[in-house]
Coordinates of C-alpha atoms and ligand atoms in Angstrom, one line a residue:
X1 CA -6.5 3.6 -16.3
X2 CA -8.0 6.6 -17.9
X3 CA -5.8 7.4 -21.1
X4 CA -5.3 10.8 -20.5
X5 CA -4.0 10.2 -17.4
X6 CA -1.9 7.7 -18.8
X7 CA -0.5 9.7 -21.5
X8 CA 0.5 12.3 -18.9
X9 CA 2.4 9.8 -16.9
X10 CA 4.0 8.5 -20.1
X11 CA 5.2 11.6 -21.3
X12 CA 6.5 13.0 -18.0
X13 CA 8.4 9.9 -17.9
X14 CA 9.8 10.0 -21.3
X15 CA 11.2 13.7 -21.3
X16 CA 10.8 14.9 -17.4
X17 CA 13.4 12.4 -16.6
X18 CA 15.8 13.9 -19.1
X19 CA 15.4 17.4 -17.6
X20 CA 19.2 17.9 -16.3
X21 CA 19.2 18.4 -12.3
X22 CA 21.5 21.0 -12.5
X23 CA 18.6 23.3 -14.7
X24 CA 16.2 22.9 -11.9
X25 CA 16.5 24.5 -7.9
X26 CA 17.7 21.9 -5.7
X27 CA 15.6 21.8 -2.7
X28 CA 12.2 24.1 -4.5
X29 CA 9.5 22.2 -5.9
X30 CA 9.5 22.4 -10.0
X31 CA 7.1 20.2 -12.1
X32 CA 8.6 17.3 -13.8
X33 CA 7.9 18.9 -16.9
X34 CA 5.9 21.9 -17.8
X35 CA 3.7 24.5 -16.4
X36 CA 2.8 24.8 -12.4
X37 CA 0.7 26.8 -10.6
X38 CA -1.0 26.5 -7.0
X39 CA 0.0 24.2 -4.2
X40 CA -2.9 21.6 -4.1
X41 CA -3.6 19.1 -1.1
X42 CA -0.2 20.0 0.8
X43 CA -1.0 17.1 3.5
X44 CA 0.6 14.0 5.3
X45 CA -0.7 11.0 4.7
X46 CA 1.1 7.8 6.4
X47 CA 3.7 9.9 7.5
X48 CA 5.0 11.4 4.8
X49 CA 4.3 14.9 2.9
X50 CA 2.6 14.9 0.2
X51 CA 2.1 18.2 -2.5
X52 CA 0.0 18.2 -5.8
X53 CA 0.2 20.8 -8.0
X54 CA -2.1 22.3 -10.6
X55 CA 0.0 21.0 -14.0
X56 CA -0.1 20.9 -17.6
X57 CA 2.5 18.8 -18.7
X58 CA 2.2 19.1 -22.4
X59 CA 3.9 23.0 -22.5
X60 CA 5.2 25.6 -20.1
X61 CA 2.4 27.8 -20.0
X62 CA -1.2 27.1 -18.4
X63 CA -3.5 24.6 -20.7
X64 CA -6.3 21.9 -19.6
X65 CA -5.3 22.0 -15.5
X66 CA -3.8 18.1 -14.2
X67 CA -2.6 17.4 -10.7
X68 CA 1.5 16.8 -10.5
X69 CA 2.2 15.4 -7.8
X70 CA 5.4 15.2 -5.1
X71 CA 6.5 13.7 -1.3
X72 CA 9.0 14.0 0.9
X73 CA 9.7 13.2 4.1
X74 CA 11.7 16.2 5.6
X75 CA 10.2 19.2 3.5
X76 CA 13.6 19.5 1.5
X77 CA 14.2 16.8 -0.5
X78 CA 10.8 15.7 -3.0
X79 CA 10.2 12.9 -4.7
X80 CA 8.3 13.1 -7.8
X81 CA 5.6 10.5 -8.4
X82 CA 3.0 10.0 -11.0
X83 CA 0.5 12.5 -12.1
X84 CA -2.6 12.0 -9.8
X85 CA -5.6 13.5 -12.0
X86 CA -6.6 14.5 -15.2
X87 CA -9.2 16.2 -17.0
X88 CA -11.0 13.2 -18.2
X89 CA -14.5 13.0 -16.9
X90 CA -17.7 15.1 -18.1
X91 CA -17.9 16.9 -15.0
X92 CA -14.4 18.4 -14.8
X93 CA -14.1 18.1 -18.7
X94 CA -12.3 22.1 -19.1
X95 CA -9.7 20.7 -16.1
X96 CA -9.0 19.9 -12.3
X97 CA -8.6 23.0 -10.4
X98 CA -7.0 23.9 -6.8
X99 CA -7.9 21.9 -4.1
X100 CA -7.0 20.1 -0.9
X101 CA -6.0 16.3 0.6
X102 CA -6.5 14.9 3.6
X103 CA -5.8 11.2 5.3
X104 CA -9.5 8.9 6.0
X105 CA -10.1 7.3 8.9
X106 CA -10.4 4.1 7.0
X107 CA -6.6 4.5 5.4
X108 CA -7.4 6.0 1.9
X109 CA -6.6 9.5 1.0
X110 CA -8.6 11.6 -0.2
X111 CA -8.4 14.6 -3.1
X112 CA -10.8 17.3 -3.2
X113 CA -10.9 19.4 -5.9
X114 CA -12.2 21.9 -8.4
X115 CA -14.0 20.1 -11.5
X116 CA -14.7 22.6 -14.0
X117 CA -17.3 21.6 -17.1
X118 CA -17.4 23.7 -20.1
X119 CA -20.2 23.3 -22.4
X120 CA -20.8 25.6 -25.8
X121 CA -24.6 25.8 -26.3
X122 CA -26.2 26.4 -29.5
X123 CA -25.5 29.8 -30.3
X124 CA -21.9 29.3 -29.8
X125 CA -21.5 30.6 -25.9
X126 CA -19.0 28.3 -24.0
X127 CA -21.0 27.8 -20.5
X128 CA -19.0 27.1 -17.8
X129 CA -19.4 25.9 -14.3
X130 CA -17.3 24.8 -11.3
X131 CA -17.9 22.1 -8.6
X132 CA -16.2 20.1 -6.0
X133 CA -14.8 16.7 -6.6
X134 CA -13.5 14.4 -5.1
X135 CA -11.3 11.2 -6.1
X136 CA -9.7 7.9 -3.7
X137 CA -6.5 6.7 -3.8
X138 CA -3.1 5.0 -2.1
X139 CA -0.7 8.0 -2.5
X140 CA -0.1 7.1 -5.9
X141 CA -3.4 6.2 -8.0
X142 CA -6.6 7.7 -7.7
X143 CA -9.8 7.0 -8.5
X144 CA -12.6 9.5 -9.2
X145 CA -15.7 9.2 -7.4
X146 CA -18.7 7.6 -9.2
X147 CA -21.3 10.1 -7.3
X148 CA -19.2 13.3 -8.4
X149 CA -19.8 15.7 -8.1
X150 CA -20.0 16.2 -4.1
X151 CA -21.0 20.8 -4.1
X152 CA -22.8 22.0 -6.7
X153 CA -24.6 25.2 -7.4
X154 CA -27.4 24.0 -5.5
X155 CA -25.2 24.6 -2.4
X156 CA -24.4 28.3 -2.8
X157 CA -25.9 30.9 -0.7
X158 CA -28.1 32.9 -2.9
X159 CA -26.5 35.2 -5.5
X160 CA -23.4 32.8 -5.0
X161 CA -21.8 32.6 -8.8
X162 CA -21.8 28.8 -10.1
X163 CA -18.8 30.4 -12.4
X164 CA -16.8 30.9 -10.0
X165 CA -16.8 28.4 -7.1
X166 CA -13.5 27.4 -6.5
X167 CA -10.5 25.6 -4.3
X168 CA -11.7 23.5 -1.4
X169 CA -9.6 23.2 1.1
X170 CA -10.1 20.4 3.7
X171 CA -9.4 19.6 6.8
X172 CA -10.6 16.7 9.1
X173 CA -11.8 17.3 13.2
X174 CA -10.1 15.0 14.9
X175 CA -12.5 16.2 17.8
X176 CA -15.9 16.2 16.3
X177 CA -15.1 13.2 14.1
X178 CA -16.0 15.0 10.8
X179 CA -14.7 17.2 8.0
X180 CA -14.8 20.7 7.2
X181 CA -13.8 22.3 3.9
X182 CA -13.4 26.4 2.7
X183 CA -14.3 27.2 -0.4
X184 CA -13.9 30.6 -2.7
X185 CA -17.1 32.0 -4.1
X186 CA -18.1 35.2 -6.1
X187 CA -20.9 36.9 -4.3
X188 CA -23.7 39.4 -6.0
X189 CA -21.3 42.2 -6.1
X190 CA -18.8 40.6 -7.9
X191 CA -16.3 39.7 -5.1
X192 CA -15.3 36.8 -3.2
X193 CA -16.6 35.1 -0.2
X194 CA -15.3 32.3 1.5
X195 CA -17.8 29.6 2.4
X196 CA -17.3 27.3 5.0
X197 CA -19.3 23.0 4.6
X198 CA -19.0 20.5 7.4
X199 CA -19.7 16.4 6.3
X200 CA -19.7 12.9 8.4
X201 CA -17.7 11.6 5.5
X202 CA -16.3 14.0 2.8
X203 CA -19.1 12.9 0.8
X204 CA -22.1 14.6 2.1
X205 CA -21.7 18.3 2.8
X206 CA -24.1 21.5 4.4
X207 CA -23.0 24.7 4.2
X208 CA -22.5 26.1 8.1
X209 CA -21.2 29.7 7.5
X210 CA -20.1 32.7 4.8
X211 CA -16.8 32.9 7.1
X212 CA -15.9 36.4 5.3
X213 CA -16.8 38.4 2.2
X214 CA -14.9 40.7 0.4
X215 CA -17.0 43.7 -0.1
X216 CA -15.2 45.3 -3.3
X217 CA -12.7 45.8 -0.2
X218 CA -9.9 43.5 -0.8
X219 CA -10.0 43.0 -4.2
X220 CA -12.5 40.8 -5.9
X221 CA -13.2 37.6 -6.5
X222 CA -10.7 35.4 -3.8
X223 CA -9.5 32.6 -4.5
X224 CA -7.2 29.4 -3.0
X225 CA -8.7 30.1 0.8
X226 CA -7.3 28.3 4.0
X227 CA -8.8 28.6 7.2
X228 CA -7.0 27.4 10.8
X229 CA -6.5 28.2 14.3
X230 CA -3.4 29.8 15.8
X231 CA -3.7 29.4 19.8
X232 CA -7.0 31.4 19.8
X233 CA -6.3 33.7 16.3
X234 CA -8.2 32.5 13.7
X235 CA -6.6 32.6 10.5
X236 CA -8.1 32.8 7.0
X237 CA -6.2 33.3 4.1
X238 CA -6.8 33.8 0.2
X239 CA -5.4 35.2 -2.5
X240 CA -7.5 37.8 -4.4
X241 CA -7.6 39.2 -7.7
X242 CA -8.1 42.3 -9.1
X243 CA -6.5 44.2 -5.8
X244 CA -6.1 47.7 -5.7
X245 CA -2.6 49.0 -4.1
X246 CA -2.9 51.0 -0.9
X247 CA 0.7 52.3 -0.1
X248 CA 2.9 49.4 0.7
X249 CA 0.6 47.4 2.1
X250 CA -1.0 45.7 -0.9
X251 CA -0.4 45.6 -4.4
X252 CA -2.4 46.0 -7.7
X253 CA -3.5 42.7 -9.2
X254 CA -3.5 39.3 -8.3
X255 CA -2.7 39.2 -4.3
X256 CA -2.2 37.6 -0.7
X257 CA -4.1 37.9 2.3
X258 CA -4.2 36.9 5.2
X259 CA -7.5 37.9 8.0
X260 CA -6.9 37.6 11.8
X261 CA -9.9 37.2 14.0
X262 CA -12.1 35.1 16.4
X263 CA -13.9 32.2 15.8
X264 CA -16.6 30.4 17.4
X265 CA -17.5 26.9 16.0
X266 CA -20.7 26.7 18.1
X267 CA -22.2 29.1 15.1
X268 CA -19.2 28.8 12.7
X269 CA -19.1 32.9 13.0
X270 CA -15.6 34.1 12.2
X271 CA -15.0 37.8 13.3
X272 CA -12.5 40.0 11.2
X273 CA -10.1 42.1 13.4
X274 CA -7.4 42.5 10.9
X275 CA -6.1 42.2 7.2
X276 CA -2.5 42.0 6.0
X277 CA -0.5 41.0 3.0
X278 CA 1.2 37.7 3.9
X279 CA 4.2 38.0 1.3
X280 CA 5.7 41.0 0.1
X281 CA 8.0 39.9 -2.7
X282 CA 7.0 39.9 -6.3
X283 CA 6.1 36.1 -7.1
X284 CA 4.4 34.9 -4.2
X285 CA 0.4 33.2 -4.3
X286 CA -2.3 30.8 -3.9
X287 CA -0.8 29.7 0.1
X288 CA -1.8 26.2 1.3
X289 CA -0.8 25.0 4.7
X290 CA -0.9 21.8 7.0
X291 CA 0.1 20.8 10.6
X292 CA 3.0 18.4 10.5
X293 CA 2.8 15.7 13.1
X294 CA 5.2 17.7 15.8
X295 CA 1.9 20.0 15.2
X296 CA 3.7 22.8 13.3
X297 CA 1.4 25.5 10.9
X298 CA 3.5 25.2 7.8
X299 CA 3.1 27.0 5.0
X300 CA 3.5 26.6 0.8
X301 CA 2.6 29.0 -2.0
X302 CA 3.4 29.5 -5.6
X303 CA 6.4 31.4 -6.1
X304 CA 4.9 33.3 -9.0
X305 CA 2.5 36.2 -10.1
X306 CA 0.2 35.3 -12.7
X307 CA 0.9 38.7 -14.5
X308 CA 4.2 37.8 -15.1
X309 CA 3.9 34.5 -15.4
X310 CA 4.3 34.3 -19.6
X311 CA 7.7 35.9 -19.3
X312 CA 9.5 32.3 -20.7
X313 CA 12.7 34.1 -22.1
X314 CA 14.5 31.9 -19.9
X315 CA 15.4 28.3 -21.4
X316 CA 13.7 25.8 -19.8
X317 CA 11.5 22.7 -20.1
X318 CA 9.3 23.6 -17.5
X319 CA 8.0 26.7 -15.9
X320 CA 6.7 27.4 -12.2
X321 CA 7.8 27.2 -8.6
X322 CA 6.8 26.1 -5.3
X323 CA 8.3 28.5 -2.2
X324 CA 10.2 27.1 0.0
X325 CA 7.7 25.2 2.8
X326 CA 7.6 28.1 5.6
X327 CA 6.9 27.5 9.6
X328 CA 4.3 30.0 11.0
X329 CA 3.7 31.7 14.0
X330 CA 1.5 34.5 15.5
X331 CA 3.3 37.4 17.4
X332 CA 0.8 40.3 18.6
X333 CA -1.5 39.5 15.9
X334 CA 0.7 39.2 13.0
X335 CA 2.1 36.2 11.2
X336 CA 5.6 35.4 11.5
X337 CA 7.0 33.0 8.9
X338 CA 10.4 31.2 8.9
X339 CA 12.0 28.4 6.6
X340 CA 11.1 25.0 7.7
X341 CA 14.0 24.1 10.4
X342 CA 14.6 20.7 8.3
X343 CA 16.4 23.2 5.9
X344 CA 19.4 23.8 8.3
X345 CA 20.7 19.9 8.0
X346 CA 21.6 21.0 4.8
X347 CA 23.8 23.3 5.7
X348 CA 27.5 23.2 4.6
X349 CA 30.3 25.1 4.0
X350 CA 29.5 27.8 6.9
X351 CA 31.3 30.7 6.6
X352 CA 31.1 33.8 9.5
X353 CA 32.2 37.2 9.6
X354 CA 31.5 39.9 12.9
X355 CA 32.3 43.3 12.8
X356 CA 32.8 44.0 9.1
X357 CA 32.6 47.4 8.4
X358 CA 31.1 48.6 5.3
X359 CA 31.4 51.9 3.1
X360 CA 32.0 51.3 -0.5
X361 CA 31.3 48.2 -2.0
X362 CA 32.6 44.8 -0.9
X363 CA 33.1 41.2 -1.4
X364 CA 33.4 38.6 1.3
X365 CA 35.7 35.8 0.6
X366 CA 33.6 32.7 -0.1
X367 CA 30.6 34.3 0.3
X368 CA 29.1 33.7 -2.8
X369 CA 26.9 31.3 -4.5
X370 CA 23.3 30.1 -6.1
X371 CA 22.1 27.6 -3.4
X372 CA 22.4 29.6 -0.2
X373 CA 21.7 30.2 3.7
X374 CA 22.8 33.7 4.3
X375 CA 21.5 35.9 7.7
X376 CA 22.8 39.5 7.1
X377 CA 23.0 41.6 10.5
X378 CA 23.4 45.1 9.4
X379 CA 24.0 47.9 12.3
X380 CA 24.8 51.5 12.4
X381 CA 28.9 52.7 12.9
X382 CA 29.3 54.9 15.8
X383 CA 26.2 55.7 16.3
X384 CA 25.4 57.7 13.0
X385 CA 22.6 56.5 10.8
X386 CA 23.8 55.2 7.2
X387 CA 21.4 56.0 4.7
X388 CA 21.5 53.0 2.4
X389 CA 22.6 49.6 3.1
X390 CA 22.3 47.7 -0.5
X391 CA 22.7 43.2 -0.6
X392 CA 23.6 42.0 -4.3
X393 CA 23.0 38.9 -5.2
X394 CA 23.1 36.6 -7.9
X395 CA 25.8 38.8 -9.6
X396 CA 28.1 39.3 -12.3
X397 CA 29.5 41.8 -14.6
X398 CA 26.9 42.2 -16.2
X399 CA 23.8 41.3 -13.7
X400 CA 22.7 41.4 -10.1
X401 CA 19.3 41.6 -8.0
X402 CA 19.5 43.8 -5.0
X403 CA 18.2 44.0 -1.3
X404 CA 18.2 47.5 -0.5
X405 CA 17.1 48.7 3.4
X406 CA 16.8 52.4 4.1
X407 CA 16.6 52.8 7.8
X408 CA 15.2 56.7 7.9
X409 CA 11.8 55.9 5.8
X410 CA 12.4 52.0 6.9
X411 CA 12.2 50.5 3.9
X412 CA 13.5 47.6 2.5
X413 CA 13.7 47.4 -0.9
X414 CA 14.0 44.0 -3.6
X415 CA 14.9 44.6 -7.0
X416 CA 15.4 42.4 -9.9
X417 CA 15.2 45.0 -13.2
X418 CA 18.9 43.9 -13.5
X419 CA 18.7 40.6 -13.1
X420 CA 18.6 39.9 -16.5
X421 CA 14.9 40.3 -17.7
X422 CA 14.0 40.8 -21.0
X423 CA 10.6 42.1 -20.4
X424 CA 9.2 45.1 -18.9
X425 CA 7.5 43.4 -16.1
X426 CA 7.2 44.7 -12.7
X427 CA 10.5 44.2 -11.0
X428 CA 10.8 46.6 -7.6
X429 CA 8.7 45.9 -4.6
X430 CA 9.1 47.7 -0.9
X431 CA 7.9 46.7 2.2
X432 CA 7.8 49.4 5.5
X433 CA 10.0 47.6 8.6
X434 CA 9.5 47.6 11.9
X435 CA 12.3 49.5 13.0
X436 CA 14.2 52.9 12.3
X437 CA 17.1 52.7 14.3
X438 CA 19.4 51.1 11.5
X439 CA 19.4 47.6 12.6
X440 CA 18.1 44.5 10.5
X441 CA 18.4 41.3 10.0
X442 CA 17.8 39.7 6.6
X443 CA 18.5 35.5 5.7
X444 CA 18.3 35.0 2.6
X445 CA 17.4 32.2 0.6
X446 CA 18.7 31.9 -2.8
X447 CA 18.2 28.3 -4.8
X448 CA 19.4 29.1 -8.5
X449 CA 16.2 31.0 -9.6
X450 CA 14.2 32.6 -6.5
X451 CA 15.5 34.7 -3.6
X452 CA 13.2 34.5 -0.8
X453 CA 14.0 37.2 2.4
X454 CA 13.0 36.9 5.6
X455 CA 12.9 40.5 7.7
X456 CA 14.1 40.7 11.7
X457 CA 13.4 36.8 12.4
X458 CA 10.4 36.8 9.9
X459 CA 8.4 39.5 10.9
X460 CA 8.2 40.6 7.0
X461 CA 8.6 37.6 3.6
X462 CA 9.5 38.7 0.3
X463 CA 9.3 35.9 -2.2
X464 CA 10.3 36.8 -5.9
X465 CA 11.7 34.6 -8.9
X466 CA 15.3 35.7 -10.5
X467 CA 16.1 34.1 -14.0
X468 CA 19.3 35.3 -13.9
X469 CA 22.3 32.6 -15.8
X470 CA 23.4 30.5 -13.5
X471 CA 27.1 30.9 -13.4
X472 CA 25.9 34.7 -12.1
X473 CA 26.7 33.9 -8.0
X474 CA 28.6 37.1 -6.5
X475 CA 27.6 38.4 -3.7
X476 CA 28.0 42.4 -2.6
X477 CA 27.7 44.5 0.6
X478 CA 28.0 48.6 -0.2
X479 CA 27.3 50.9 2.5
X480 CA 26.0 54.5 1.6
X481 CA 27.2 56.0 4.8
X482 CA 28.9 53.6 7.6
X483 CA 27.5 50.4 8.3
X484 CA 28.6 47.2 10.4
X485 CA 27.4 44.0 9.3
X486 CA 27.8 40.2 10.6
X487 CA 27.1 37.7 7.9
X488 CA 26.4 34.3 8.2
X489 CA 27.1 31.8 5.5
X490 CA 25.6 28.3 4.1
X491 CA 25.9 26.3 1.2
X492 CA 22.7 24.2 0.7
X493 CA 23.9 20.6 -0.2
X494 CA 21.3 17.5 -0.5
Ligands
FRU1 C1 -5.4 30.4 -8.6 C2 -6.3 29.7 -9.6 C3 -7.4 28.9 -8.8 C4 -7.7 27.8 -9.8 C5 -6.4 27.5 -10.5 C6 -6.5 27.1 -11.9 O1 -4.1 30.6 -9.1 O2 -6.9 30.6 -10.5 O3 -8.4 29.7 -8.4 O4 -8.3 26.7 -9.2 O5 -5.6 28.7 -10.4 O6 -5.3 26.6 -12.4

C-alpha cells in the first residue's frame, strides 16, 4: 500500500482510538481524528451504508484533502474503518476532493472523485487543475485506477474553468444499464454550472447536458451538486459560494440550494421552476443523498459553514460534523425533510407533558439533557396571540442557545451568541414559517454539540453547531404572553 495512505491509517489508529467517546456526539458522524468537511459517496454497497468524508487527519483544520471513511447499518450507529484515499498520485497530488460511490454490477465499488494537481511553473505561479477520478475497492481498500484520470478539461463545454471542476456525484440506471454523474463547473461568467456525463462503465464518459447554470443569480461558483427524481420533481441541489442574502431566504456566503423542476432524459433538458434554501440553520453544507433499499431519498450534509469553521476554541482532537442522515419528501413543490425513522429505536427515557401552560419561564422535570428527541407543540391560551414563545437549550447559569418563534411576523428564530463562543462569528439566523395563527411544532435534536430543528413536521431545517461545555443540559420554556405547550421527551441511548 501507498505510504501515505498507510501513515494515515497508522496514525488514526494510534491516537483516534484514544479520543474519549464521551468528547464526541453519540449518534453524529465525527472524523476519527482531525478535520472533516463534505459528505463524499454516501451509498450502499452490499447492504450496508457507507459515508466518506473529505479528511485531514494530521490537524483539525483543512490541509492536503484524504477520504475518512464510516458504515453502518441503521443510519445511527457508524463504524469507522480505514481511510480510503490519499493524496498520493501525480494527478490528484494538492488532494482528493468531494465526490460520490456507487455499487458495480460486477461486485466492486466504485469511488469517484475530485483529483486536484498543482504544479508551480517557472516563474513561481502554482497552476492548478481539477479532474475526476476514480479508484476500485472491497469497502475497505481501494485502488486507484491506472488510466486516471476518467474527465478532464478536454470534456468541458467551452469557457468551462479547468480550475474549478469539481464533485461528481454518481449514480447508476438500473434501467438503461449505465451511469450518470453531475458535476460542478465555473462557467465564462464566473459562476457555476452543473454538468451532467452518461458512461457504459464509469470509465468512459460524454457529456449529455449543462442541467443548470448559475447566472451570477445564485451565487457563484456551485459546488457539491446532486441531481434525482422525486415522483416527477426533479431535484438538483448544490451548495454555492459567494451568495448574496435576499431577506430570509438566503444568506451571504457560502450556501444551500436546492432547484425544483422537470426533466426529460430523452434530451437530458432539466427545466428550473423553483429555487429554495434547503437548510436554514447556521452550519449546514455540501448535501449528498442516496436511496436506501426500502427506496427512501435520504439526505446527509456537513454540519458546518466554512466561514466559521476556524473557530477551534473548543478542546478537541478533531473538528467537523456530519448532520444527522435526514428522510426527504416533496409536498406542493417543496422539500420536506425529517430525521431518519431508524433514530426513534433509540429512544429512552420518554417523558410527556399536555396542556402546560406557559408565562414566565419554566423547567420541566426531567426534561433536560445533551442527547435528545424533543417535539415542542406550542399553541395560543384562550385564543389571544402570545408574542414570543422562546426554547432554551443546552443551558446553565451561565449559557444557553435559544429557539425563539414569533407568531405575528412568523418567525422563528435560533440563536447561539450565548452559547459560549468566544468569537464574533455569526450566531442568529431566522427563517419565515408557514403559519401565523400561533401554533408550531418544533423536535429538536440535540447530540452534545449541534441542535438540529425541524419546523411543523419538516416543512423548515435549521442545522447549527453549539460548543457549549457539556455538563450545560437545562432546558427552558418562557412564554411572553400566554402560551400552551405539549412536550415530548427522549433520551437517545445506543
Ligand atoms: C466544498 C468543497 C468542495 C471540494 C472540497 C474540498 O465544501 O470546497 O467543492 O471538493 O470542499 O475539501
Amino acid at each position: 500500500m501507498d505510504s501515505k495512505l498507510q501513515q494515515a491509517r497508522n496514525y488514526e489508529e494510534i491516537y483516534g482510538d484514544r479520543i474519549p467517546k464521551a468528547e464526541r456526539p453519540l449518534f453524529h458522524v465525527v472524523p476519527r481524528i482531525g478535520w472533516m468537511n463534505d459528505p463524499n459517496g454516501f451509498s450502499v454497497y452490499k447492504g450496508e451504508y457507507h459515508l466518506f468524508y473529505q479528511y485531514y487527519p494530521y490537524n483539525t483544520s483543512w490541509g492536503p484533502m484524504h477520504w475518512g471513511h464510516v458504515k453502518t447499518k441503521d443510519l445511527i450507529r457508524w463504524e469507522w474503518l480505514p481511510a480510503a484515499i490519499a493524496p498520493d498520485a501525480e494527478y490528484d497530488n494538492a488532494g482528493c476532493f468531494s465526490g460520490s460511490a456507487v455499487e458495480m454490477p460486477d461486485g466492486r465499488q466504485l469511488l469517484m472523485y475530485t483529483g486536484v494537481k498543482e504544479n508551480q511553473r517557472e516563474d513561481g505561479f502554482i497552476e492548478s487543475r481539477q479532474m475526476q477520478c476514480i479508484a476500485f475497492g472491497d469497502g475497505v481498500d481501494y485502488e486507484k485506477y491506472e488510466n486516471n484520470p476518467v474527465l478532464t478539461a478536454a470534456d468541458l463545454p467551452e469557457g468551462g474553468s479547468a480550475v474549478d471542476f469539481r464533485d461528481p456525484k454518481i449514480w447508476r440506471d438500473d434501467k438503461e444499464n449505465c451511469f450518470y454523474v453531475v458535476v460542478a463547473n465555473r462557467t465564462e461568467d464566473g459562476s457555476g454550472a452543473i454538468l451532467l456525463y452518461r458512461s457504459e462503465d464509469a470509465v468512459n464518459w460524454k457529456m449529455v447536458s449543462v442541467l443548470d447554470r448559475s447566472r451570477n443569480e445564485y451565487g457563484r461558483m456551485w459546488e457539491c451538486p446532486d441531481f434525482f427524481m422525486m415522483g416527477d420533481c426533479a431535484v438538483l441541489i448544490t451548495s454555492p459560494q459567494e451568495m448574496l442574502s435576499r431577506g430570509r431566504a438566503f444568506h451571504n456566503g457560502f450556501g444551500n440550494i436546492y432547484l425544483t423542476g422537470t426533466y426529460d432524459p430523452q434530451t437530458y433538458r432539466f427545466v428550473r421552476k423553483a429555487a429554495h434554501a434547503i437548510d436554514y440553520g447556521l452550519d449546514f453544507y455540501a448535501p449528498q443523498t442516496l436511496e436506501s433499499p426500502d427506496g427512501r431519498r435520504i439526505m446527509i450534509a456537513w454540519m458546518q459553514s466554512w466561514e466559521s469553521s476556524h473557530d477551534h476554541t473548543y478542546i478537541g482532537k478533531w473538528f467537523g460534523m456530519m448532520t444527522l442522515p435526514r428522510e426527504l419528501s416533496i409536498k406542493k413543490g417543496r422539500l420536506i425533510q425529517q430525521p431518519v425513522r431508524e433514530l426513534e429505536q433509540y429512544r429512552a427515557n420518554g417523558v410527556f407533558y399536555t396542556d402546560v401552560d406557559v408565562q414566565e419561564r419554566i423547567q420541566l422535570p426531567e426534561v433536560q439533557g445533551r442527547c435528545v428527541d424533543m417535539t415542542v407543540t406550542v399553541r395560543p391560551s384562550g385564543g389571544r396571540l402570545y408574542e414570543r414563545f422562546i426554547i432554551k437549550v443546552a443551558k446553565d447559569t451561565r449559557f444557553y442557545t435559544s429557539i425563539t418563534y414569533s407568531p405575528g411576523e412568523s418567525i422563528l428564530t435560533f440563536d447561539r451568541s450565548n452559547s459560549g463562543l468566544r468569537r464574533d462569528i455569526v450566531s442568529s439566523r431566522d427563517v419565515v414559517t408557514r403559519f401565523r395563527d400561533g401554533k408550531i411544532k418544533l423536535r429538536i435534536i440535540i447530540d452534545l454539540y449541534s441542535v438540529e430543528v425541524f419546523v411543523n413536521g419538516g416543512e423548515q431545517a435549521l442545522s447549527s453547531t453549539i460548543y457549549t461545555e457539556p455538563e450545560a443540559e437545562g432546558i427552558s420554556f418562557e412564554a411572553e404572553g400566554m402560551a400552551i405547550v405539549d412536550v415530548e421527551k427522549y433520551d437517545i441511548v445506543l
